[in-house]
Coordinates of C-alpha atoms in Angstrom, one line a residue:
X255 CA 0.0 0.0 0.0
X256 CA 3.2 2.6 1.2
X257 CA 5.0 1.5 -2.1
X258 CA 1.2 2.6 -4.6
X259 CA 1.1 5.8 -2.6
X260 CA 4.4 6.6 -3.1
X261 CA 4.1 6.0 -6.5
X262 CA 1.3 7.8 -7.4
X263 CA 2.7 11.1 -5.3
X264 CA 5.8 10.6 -8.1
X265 CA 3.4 10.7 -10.9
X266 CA 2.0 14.2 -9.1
X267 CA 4.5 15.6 -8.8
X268 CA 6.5 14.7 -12.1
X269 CA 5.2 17.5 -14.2
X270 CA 5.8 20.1 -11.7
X271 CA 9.4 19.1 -11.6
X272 CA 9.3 18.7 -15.4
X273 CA 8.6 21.9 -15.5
X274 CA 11.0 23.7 -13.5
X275 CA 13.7 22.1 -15.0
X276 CA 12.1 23.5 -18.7
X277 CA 11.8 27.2 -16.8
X278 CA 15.4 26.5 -15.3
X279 CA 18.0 28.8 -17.7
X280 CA 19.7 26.4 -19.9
X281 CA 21.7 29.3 -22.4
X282 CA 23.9 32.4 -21.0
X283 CA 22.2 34.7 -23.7
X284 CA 19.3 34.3 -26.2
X285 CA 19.1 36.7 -29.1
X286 CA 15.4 36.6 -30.2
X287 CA 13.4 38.1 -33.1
X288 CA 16.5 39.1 -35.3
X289 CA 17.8 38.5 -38.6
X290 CA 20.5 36.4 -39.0
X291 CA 23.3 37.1 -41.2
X292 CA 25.4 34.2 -40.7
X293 CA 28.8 35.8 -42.7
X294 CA 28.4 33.3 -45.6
X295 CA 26.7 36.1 -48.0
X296 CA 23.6 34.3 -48.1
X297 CA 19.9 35.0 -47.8
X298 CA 19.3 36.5 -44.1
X299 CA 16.7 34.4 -42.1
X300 CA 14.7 35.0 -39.1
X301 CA 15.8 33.1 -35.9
X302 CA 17.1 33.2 -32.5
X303 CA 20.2 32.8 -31.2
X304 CA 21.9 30.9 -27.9
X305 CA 25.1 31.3 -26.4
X306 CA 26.3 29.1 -23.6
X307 CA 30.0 30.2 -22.5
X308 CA 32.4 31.2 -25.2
X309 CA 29.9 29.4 -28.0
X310 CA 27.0 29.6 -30.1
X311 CA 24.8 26.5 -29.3
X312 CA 21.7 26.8 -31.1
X313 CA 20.1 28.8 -33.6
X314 CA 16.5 28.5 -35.0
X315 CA 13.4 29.0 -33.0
X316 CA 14.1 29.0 -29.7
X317 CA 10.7 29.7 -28.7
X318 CA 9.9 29.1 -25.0
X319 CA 13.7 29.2 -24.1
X320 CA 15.0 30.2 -21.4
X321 CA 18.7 32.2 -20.7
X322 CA 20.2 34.3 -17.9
X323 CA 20.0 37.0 -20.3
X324 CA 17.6 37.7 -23.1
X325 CA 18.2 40.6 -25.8
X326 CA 15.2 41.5 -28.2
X327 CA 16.4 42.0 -31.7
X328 CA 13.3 42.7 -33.7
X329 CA 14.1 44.8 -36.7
X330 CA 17.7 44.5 -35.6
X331 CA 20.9 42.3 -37.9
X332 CA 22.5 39.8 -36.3
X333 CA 26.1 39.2 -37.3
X334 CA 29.4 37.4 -37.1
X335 CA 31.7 40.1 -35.5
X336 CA 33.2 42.1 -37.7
X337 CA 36.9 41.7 -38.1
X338 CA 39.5 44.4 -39.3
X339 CA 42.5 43.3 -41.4
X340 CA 44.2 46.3 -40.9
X341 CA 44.7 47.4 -37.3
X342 CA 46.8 49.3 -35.8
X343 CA 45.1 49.1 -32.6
X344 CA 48.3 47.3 -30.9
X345 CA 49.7 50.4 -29.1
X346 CA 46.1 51.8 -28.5
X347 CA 44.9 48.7 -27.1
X348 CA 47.5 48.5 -24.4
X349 CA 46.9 52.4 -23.6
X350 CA 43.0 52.1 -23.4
X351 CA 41.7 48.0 -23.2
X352 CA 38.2 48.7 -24.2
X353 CA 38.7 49.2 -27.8
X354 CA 35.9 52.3 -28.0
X355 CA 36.1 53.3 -31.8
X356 CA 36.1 49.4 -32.6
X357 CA 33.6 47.8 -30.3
X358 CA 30.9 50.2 -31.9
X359 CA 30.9 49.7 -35.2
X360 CA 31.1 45.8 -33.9
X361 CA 34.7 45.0 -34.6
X362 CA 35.2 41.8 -32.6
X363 CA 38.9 40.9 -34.0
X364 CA 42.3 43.3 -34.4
X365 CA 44.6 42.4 -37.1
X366 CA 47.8 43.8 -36.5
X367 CA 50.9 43.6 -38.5
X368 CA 51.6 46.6 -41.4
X369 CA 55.4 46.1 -41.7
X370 CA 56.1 46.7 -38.1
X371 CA 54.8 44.4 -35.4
X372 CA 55.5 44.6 -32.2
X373 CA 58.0 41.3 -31.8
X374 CA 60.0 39.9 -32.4
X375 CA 62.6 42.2 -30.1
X376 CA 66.1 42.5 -29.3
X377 CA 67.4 44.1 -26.7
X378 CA 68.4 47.5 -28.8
X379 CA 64.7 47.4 -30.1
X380 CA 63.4 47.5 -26.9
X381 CA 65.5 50.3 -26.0
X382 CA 64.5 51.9 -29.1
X383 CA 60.7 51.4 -28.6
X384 CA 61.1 53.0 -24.9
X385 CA 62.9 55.9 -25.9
X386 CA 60.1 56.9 -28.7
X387 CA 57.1 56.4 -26.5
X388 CA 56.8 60.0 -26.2
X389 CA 54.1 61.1 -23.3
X390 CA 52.2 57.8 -23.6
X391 CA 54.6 55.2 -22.0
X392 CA 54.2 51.6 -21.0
X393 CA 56.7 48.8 -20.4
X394 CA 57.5 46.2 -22.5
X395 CA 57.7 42.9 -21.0
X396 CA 57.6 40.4 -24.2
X397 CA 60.4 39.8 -26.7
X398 CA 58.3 37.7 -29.3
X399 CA 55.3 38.7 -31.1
X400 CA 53.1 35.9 -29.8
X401 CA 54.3 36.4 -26.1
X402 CA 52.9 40.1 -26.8
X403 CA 49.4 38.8 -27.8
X404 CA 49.4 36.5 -24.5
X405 CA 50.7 39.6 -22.7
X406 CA 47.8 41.2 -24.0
X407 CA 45.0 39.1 -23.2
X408 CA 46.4 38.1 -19.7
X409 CA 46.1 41.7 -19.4
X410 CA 42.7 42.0 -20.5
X411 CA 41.3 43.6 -23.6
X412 CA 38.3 44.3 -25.1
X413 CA 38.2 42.6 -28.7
X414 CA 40.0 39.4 -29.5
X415 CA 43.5 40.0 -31.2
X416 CA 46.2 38.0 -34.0
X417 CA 49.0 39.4 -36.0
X418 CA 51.3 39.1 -38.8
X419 CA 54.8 39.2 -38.0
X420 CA 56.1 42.6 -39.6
X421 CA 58.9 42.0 -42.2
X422 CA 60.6 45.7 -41.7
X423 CA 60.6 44.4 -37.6
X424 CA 62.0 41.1 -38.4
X425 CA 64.6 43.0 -41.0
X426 CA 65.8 45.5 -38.0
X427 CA 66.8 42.4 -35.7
X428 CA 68.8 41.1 -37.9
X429 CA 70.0 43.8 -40.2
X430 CA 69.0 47.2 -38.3
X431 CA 68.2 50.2 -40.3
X432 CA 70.3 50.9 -42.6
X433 CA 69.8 50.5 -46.4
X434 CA 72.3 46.8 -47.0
X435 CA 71.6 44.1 -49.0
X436 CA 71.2 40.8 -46.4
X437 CA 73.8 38.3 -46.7
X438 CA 73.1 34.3 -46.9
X439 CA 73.8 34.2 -42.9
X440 CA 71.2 36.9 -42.2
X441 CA 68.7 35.5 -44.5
X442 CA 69.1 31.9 -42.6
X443 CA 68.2 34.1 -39.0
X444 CA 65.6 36.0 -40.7
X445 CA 63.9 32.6 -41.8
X446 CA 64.6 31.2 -38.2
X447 CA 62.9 34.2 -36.8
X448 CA 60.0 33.5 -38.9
X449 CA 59.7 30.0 -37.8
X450 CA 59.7 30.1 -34.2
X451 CA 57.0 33.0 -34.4
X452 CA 55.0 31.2 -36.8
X453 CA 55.1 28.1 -34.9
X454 CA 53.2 30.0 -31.9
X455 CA 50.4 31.2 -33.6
X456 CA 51.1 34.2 -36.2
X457 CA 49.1 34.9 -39.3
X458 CA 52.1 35.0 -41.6
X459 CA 54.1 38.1 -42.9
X460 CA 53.4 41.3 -43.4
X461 CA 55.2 44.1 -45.0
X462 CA 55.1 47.8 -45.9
X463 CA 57.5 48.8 -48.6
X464 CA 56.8 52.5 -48.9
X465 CA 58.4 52.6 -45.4
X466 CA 62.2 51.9 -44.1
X467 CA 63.6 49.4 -43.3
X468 CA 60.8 47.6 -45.6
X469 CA 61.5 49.3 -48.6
X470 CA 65.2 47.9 -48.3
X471 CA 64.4 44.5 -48.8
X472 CA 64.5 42.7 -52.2
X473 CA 61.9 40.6 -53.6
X474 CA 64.2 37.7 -53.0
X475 CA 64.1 38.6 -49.2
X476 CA 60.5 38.5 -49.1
X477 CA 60.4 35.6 -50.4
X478 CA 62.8 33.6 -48.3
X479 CA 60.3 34.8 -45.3
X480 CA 57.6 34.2 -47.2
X481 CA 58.7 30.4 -47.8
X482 CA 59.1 29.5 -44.0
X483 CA 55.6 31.4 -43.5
X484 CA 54.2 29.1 -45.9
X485 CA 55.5 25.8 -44.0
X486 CA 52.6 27.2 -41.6
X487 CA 50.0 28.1 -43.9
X488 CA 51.1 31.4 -43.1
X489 CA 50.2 34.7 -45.5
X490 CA 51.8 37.4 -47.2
X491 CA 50.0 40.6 -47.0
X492 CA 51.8 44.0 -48.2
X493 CA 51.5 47.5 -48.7
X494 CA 52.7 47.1 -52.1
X495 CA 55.9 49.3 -53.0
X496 CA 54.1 51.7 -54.7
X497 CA 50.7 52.9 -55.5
X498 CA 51.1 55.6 -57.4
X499 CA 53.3 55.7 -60.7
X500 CA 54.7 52.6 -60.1
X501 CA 51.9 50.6 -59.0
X502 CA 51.4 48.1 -62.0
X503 CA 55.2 47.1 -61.3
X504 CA 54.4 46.5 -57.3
X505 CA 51.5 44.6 -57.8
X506 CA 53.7 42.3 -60.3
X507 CA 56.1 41.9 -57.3
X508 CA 53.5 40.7 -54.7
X509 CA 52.6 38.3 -57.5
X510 CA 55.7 36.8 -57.7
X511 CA 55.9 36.6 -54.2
X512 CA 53.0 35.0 -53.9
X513 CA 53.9 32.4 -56.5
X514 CA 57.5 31.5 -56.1
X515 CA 56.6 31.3 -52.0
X516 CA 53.5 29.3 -52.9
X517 CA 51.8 31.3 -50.1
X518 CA 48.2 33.5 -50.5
X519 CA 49.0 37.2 -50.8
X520 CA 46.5 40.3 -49.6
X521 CA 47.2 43.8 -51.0
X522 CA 46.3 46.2 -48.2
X523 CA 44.4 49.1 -48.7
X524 CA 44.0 48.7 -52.2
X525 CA 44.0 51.6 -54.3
X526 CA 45.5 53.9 -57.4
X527 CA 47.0 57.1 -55.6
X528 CA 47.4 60.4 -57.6
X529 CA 44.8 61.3 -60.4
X530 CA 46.4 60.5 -63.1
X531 CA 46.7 56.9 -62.0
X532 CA 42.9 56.4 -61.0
X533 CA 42.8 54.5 -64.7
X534 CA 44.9 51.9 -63.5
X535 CA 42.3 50.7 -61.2
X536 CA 40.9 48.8 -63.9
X537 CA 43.9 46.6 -64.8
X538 CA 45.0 46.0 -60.8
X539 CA 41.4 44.6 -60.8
X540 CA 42.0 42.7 -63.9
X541 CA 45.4 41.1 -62.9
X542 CA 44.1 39.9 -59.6
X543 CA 40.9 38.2 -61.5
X544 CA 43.5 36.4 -63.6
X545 CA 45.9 35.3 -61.2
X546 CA 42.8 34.2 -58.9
X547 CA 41.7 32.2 -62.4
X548 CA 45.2 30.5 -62.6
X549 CA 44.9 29.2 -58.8
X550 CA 46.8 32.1 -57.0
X551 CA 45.1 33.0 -53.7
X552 CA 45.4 36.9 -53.9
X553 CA 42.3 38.8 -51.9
X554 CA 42.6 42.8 -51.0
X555 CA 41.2 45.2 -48.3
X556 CA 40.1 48.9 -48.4
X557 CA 39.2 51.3 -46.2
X558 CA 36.3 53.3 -47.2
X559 CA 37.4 56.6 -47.9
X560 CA 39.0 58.5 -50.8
X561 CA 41.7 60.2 -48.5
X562 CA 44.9 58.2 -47.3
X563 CA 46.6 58.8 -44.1
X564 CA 50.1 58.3 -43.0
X565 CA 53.7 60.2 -42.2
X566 CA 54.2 62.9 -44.1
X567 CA 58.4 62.1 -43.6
X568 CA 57.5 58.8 -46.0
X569 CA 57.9 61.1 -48.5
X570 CA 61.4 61.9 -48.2
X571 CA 63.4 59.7 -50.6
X572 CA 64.4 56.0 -48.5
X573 CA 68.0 56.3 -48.8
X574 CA 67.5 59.5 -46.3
X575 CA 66.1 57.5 -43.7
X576 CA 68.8 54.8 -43.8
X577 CA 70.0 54.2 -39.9
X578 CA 66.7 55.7 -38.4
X579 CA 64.7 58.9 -37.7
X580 CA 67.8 60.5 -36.1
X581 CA 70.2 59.7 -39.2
X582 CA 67.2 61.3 -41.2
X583 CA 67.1 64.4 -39.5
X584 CA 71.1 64.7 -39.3
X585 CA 70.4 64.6 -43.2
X586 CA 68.0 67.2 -43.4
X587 CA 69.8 69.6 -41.0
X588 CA 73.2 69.4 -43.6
X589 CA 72.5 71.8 -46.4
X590 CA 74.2 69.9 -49.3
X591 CA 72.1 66.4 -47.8
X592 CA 68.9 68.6 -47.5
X593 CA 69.7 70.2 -50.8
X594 CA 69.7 66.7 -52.6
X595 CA 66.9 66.0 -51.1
X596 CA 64.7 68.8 -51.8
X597 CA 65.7 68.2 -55.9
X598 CA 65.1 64.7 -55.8
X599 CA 61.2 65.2 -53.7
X600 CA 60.2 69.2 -56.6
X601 CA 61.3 66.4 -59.3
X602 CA 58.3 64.1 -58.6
X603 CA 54.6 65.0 -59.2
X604 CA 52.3 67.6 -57.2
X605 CA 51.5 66.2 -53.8
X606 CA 48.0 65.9 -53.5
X607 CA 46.4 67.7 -51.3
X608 CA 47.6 67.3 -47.6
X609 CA 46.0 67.9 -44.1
X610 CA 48.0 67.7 -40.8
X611 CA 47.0 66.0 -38.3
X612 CA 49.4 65.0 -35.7
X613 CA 52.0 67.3 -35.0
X614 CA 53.5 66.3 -31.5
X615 CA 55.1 69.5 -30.6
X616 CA 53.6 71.8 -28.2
X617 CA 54.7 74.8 -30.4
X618 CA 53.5 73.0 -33.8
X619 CA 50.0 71.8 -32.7
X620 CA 48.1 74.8 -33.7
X621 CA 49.0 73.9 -36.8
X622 CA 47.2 70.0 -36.7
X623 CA 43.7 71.2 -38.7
X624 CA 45.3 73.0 -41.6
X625 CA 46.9 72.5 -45.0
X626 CA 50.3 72.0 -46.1
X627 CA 49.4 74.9 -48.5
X628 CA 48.4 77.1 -46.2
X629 CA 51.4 76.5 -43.7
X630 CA 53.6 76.9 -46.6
X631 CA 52.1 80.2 -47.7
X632 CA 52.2 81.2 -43.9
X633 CA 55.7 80.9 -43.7
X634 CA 56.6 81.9 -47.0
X635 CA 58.4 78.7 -48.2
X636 CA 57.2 76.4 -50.9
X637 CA 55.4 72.8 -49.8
X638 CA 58.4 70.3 -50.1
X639 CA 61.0 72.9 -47.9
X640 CA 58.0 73.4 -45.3
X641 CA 57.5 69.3 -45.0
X642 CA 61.0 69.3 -44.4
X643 CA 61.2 72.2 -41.8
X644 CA 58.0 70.8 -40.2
X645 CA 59.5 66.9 -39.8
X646 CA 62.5 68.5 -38.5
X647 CA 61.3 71.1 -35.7
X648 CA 58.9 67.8 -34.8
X649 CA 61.4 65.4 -34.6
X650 CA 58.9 63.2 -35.9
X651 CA 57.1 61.6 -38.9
X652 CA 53.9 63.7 -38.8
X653 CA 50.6 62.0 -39.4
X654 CA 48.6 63.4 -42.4
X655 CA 45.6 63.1 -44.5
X656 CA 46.2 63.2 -48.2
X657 CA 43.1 63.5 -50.3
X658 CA 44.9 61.5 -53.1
X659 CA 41.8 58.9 -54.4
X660 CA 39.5 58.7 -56.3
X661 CA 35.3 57.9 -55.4
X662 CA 34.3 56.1 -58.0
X663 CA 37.6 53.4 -57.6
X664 CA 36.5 53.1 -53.5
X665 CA 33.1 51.7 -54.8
X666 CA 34.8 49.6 -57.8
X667 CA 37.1 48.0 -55.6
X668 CA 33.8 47.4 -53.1
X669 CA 32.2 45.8 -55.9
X670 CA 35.1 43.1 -55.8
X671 CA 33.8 39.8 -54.0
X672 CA 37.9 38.9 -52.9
X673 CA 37.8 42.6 -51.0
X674 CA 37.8 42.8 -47.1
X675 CA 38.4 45.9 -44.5
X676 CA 41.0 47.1 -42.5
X677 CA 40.6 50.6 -41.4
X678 CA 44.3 51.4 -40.9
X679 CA 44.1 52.9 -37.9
X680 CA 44.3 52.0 -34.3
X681 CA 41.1 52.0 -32.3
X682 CA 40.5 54.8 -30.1
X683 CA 38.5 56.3 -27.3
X684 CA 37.4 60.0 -27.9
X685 CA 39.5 62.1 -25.8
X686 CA 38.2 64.8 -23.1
X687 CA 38.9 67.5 -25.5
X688 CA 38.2 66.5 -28.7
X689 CA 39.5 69.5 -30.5
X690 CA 43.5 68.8 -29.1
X691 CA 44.5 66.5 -32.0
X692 CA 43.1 64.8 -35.1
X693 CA 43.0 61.8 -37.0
X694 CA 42.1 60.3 -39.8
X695 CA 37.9 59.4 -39.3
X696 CA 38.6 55.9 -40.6
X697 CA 39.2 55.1 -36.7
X698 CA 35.9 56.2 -35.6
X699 CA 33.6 55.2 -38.8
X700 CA 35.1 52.5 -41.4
X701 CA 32.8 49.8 -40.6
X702 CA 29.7 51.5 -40.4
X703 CA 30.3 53.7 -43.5
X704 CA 30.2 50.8 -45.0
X705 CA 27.1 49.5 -43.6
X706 CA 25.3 53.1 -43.7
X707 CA 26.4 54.7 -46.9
X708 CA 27.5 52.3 -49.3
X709 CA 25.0 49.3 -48.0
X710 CA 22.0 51.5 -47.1
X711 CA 22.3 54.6 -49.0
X712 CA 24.0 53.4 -52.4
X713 CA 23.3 50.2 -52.7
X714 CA 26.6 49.4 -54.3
X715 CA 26.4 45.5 -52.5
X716 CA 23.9 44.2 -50.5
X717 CA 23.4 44.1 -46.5
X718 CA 24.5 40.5 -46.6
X719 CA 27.4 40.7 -48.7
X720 CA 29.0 43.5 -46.4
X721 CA 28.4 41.2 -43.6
X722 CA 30.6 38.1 -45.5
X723 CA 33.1 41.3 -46.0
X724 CA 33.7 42.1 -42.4
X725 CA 33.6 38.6 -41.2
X726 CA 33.4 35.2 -43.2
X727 CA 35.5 36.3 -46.0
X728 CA 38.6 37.5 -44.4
X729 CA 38.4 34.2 -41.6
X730 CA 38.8 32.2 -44.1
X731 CA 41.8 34.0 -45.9
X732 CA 43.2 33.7 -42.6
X733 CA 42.0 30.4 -41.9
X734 CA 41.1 31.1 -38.2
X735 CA 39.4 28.1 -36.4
X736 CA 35.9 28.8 -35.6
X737 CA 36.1 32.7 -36.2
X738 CA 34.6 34.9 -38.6
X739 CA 30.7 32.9 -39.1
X740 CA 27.4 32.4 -36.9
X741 CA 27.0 28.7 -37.2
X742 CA 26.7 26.2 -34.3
X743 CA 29.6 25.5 -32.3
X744 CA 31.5 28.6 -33.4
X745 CA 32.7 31.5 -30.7
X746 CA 30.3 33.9 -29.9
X747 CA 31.7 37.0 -31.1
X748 CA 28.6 39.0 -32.0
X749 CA 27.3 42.3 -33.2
X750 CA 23.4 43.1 -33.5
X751 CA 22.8 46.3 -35.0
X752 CA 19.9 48.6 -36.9
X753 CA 20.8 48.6 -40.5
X754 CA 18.6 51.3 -40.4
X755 CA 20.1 53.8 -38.3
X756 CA 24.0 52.3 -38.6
X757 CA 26.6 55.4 -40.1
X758 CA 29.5 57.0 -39.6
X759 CA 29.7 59.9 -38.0
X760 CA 33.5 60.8 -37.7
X761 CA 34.5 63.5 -40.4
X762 CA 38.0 65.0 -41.6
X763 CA 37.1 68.2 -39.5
X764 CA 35.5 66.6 -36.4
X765 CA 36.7 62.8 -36.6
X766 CA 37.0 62.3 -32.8
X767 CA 32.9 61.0 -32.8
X768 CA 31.6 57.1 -32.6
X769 CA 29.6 55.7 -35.2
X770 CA 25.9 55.2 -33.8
X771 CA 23.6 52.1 -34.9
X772 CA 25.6 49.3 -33.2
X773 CA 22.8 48.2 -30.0
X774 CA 25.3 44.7 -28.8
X775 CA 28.5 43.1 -29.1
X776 CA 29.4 39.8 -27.8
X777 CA 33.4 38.3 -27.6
X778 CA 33.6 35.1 -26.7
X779 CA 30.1 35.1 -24.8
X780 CA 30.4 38.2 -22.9
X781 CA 28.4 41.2 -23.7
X782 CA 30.9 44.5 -24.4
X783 CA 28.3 46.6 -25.9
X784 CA 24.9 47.0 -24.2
X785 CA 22.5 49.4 -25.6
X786 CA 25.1 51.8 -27.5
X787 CA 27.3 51.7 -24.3
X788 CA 30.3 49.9 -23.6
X789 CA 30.5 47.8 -20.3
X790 CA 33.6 47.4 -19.8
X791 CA 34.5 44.2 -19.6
X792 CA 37.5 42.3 -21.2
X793 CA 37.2 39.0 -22.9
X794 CA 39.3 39.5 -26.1
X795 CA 42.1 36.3 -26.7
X796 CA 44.9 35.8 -28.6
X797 CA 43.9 34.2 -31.7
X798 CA 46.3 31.9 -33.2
X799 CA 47.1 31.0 -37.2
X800 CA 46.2 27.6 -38.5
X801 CA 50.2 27.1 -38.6
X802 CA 50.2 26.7 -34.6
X803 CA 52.2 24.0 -32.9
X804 CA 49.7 22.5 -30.4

């Protein structure tokens, strides 16, 4: 009789413990009533999402789920987070964590590299690095690149971070800075170099030949690195050695880099600089279509903007900056040097026109805002002997924006389904004055001008073929486990946003303002935008190449 009774009070109560175990929170977060765009450029579809930990666990209709924290995304895109190819975010980063100009456009993943990277070091680099820190200082514990991305993330940052290993860096350990061929010994510590940093988890090798040391190295260099990157299924990814006159040639070189290494290539920031070379576009665009057709890997990125933005000083001939921005100056401070100088910079074209933005010095600063042309006429010197006054009362490189490109090639080169984003600038937080320097407003707005004016306004590719853009598409050029799409199983880095209200707001004379349209971001399962406002927290990891030893 005892054992029926107890048996029957089982069969009352079973549903009511059915049920709290159905009410009980089985996901961390449950995205409901969005659209999905899952990074793969396909049709969006309506459905929920769940994240449990660092993962995405479910999607489809969740209805009657249950989470610790549920976000309402009706009317709202729901995205892979967006991941920038061309970051220099790697100074910024350790200087403010939170990644502000990033996290709100829904940047989830820095890609660092451009040349310089920041390992591997020696001891005279380190030195070096200290010395130029200016007022913004730090210590720098790591010697290797990938012990600096672990230093990083033990630290704590906001966005998840990887890195190419910069050829000029990995030239100036072994070589220094001065303009000298590498011998057969230096080549075979070079490719060691490579090796131990692409064993621990780089992306491959990345190079800027506009700039010393880079612009030193041979083809044949590059492609010795480039072979011991490939061993890993490393990449090559350059800011090609010219892309103005000379641009046809530099493209040609990455090429054969590219196929004598047997490695994938990128161009970064593609573009023709300089009017007169806007035709040549067409056959850049052509020559990557047919190297693609014969089986080369070769993708791009762009930022979206026709303006550039670099040191002014990288326009001083290379040889000049053989043994370092001190030997430079040296140079321009001797008349006969700076006379040289001067003839070989009046007998190229006009520069285009230029806008200064980061003069360091106290006494030049005023001067951040206006023209080369009209500092020139205020001083009563032509443009090229005021760039070189300016670079030497600075003591520095000087950061400008040159409004050198042309519209209509930033929305061709859009149009290309092999063409990422990198926005070439490090990710910042809007300082308490805005108005005491500038910057370029690619910092503030890349990703969302993309999203707002040429998604939204234009039309010039669809909502979900930005999306594969920012995230899908340049995963899988870097071949990052589990990164870069929405799918079961995959880390849940996340941005939900209003394609109707996303946009840039930054401009060239106010860029220190946040894009506004991004509501969430997730990395790695924690929320780091809530509502338009950053929290705060800190989940960003290293993220390792596909080369990794385990």
């Amino acid at each position: 009789m005892k054992k029926t009774l107890f048996t029957l009070l089982l069969l009352l109560l079973f549903p009511a413990l059915l049920n709290a175990q159905v009410t009980r929170a089985i996901y961390d977060v449950l995205i409901i009533n969005g659209t999905v765009y899952d990074g793969s450029g396909r049709e969006p579809v309506r459905a929920d999402v769940a994240v449990k930990g660092d993962r995405v666990v479910a999607i489809g209709n969740l209805k009657g789920a249950n989470a610790h924290t549920v976000i309402d995304a009706r009317g709202l895109a729901i995205a892979p987070g967006f991941i920038n190819m061309l970051s220099w975010a790697s100074t910024s980063l350790i200087l403010d964590p939170r990644s502000q100009s990033d996290i709100r456009q829904g940047v989830t993943l820095e890609i660092f590299g451009e040349g310089s990277s920041m390992g591997p070091l020696n001891a005279e680099m380190k030195q070096a690095a200290l010395a130029s820190q200016g007022n913004a200082k730090f210590d720098i514990p790591w010697t290797t690149l990938t012990e600096y991305l672990s230093w990083l993330e033990k630290r704590g940052v906001a966005p998840n971070v990887a890195s190419f290993i910069g050829a000029g860096t990995i030239r100036q350990h072994v070589i220094g800075l001065e303009e000298k061929a590498a011998t057969p010994a230096q080549l075979h510590e070079m490719r060691e170099l490579v090796r131990r940093d692409m064993e621990a988890g780089a992306l491959g090798i990345g190079s800027s030949l506009i700039y010393a040391p880079d612009t030193y190295a041979t083809t044949e260099e590059l492609i010795e690195m480039c072979k011991e990157a490939a061993k890993y299924k490393g990449k090559y990814i350059s800011h090609m050695r010219d892309e103005n006159e000379e641009l046809i040639p530099a493209l040609n070189e990455l090429l054969r880099i590219s196929r004598e290494a047997r490695i994938p290539a990128e161009i970064y920031h593609l573009k023709a600089a300089g009017e007169a070379n806007w035709v040549k576009m067409d056959q850049v665009i052509a020559m990557v279509r047919a190297a693609r057709r014969r089986g080369q890997r070769i993708t791009a990125d762009m930022y979206m903007y026709p303006a550039s933005s670099n040191g002014i000083a990288a326009r001083i001939p290379a040889w000049a900056h053989s043994g370092g921005n001190n030997a430079m100056f040296e140079r321009i401070r001797d008349p006969a040097t700076r006379q040289k100088i001067s003839d070989e910079m009046h007998a190229r074209p006009v520069m285009p026109r230029t806008l200064l933005v980061g003069l360091r010095s106290e006494k030049l600063r005023p001067l951040n805002g206006k023209t080369l042309t009209e500092v020139a006429a205020m001083r009563g010197k032509d443009e090229i002997e005021t760039l070189l006054d300016l670079v030497l009362e600075d003591r520095s490189s000087i950061q400008v924006v040159s409004f050198s490109m042309s519209e209509e090639n930033v929305k061709k080169e859009l149009r290309q389904p092999w063409v990422s984003l990198g926005s070439d600038a490090g990710s910042i937080t809007v300082p308490d004055d805005p108005h005491s320097s500038l910057t370029h407003p690619r910092a503030y707005g890349n990703f969302a001008r993309l999203l707002g004016k040429y998604v939204r306004e234009e039309k010039v590719i669809t909502l979900q073929e930005a999306v594969r853009r920012m995230s899908g598409l340049p995963a899988t050029n870097l071949g990052l486990d589990r990164r870069g799409f929405l799918r079961k199983g995959y880390f849940a880095d996340i941005a939900i946003f209003d394609p109707q209200t996303i946009a840039d707001k930054a401009t060239y004379e106010n860029p220190h303002q946040y894009a506004v349209g991004m509501k969430h971001v997730f990395v790695n399962g924690v929320q780091v935008l809530k509502d338009g406002e950053h929290t705060n927290a800190k989940p960003g990891r290293a993220v390792w190449g596909p080369g990794k030893i385990k």
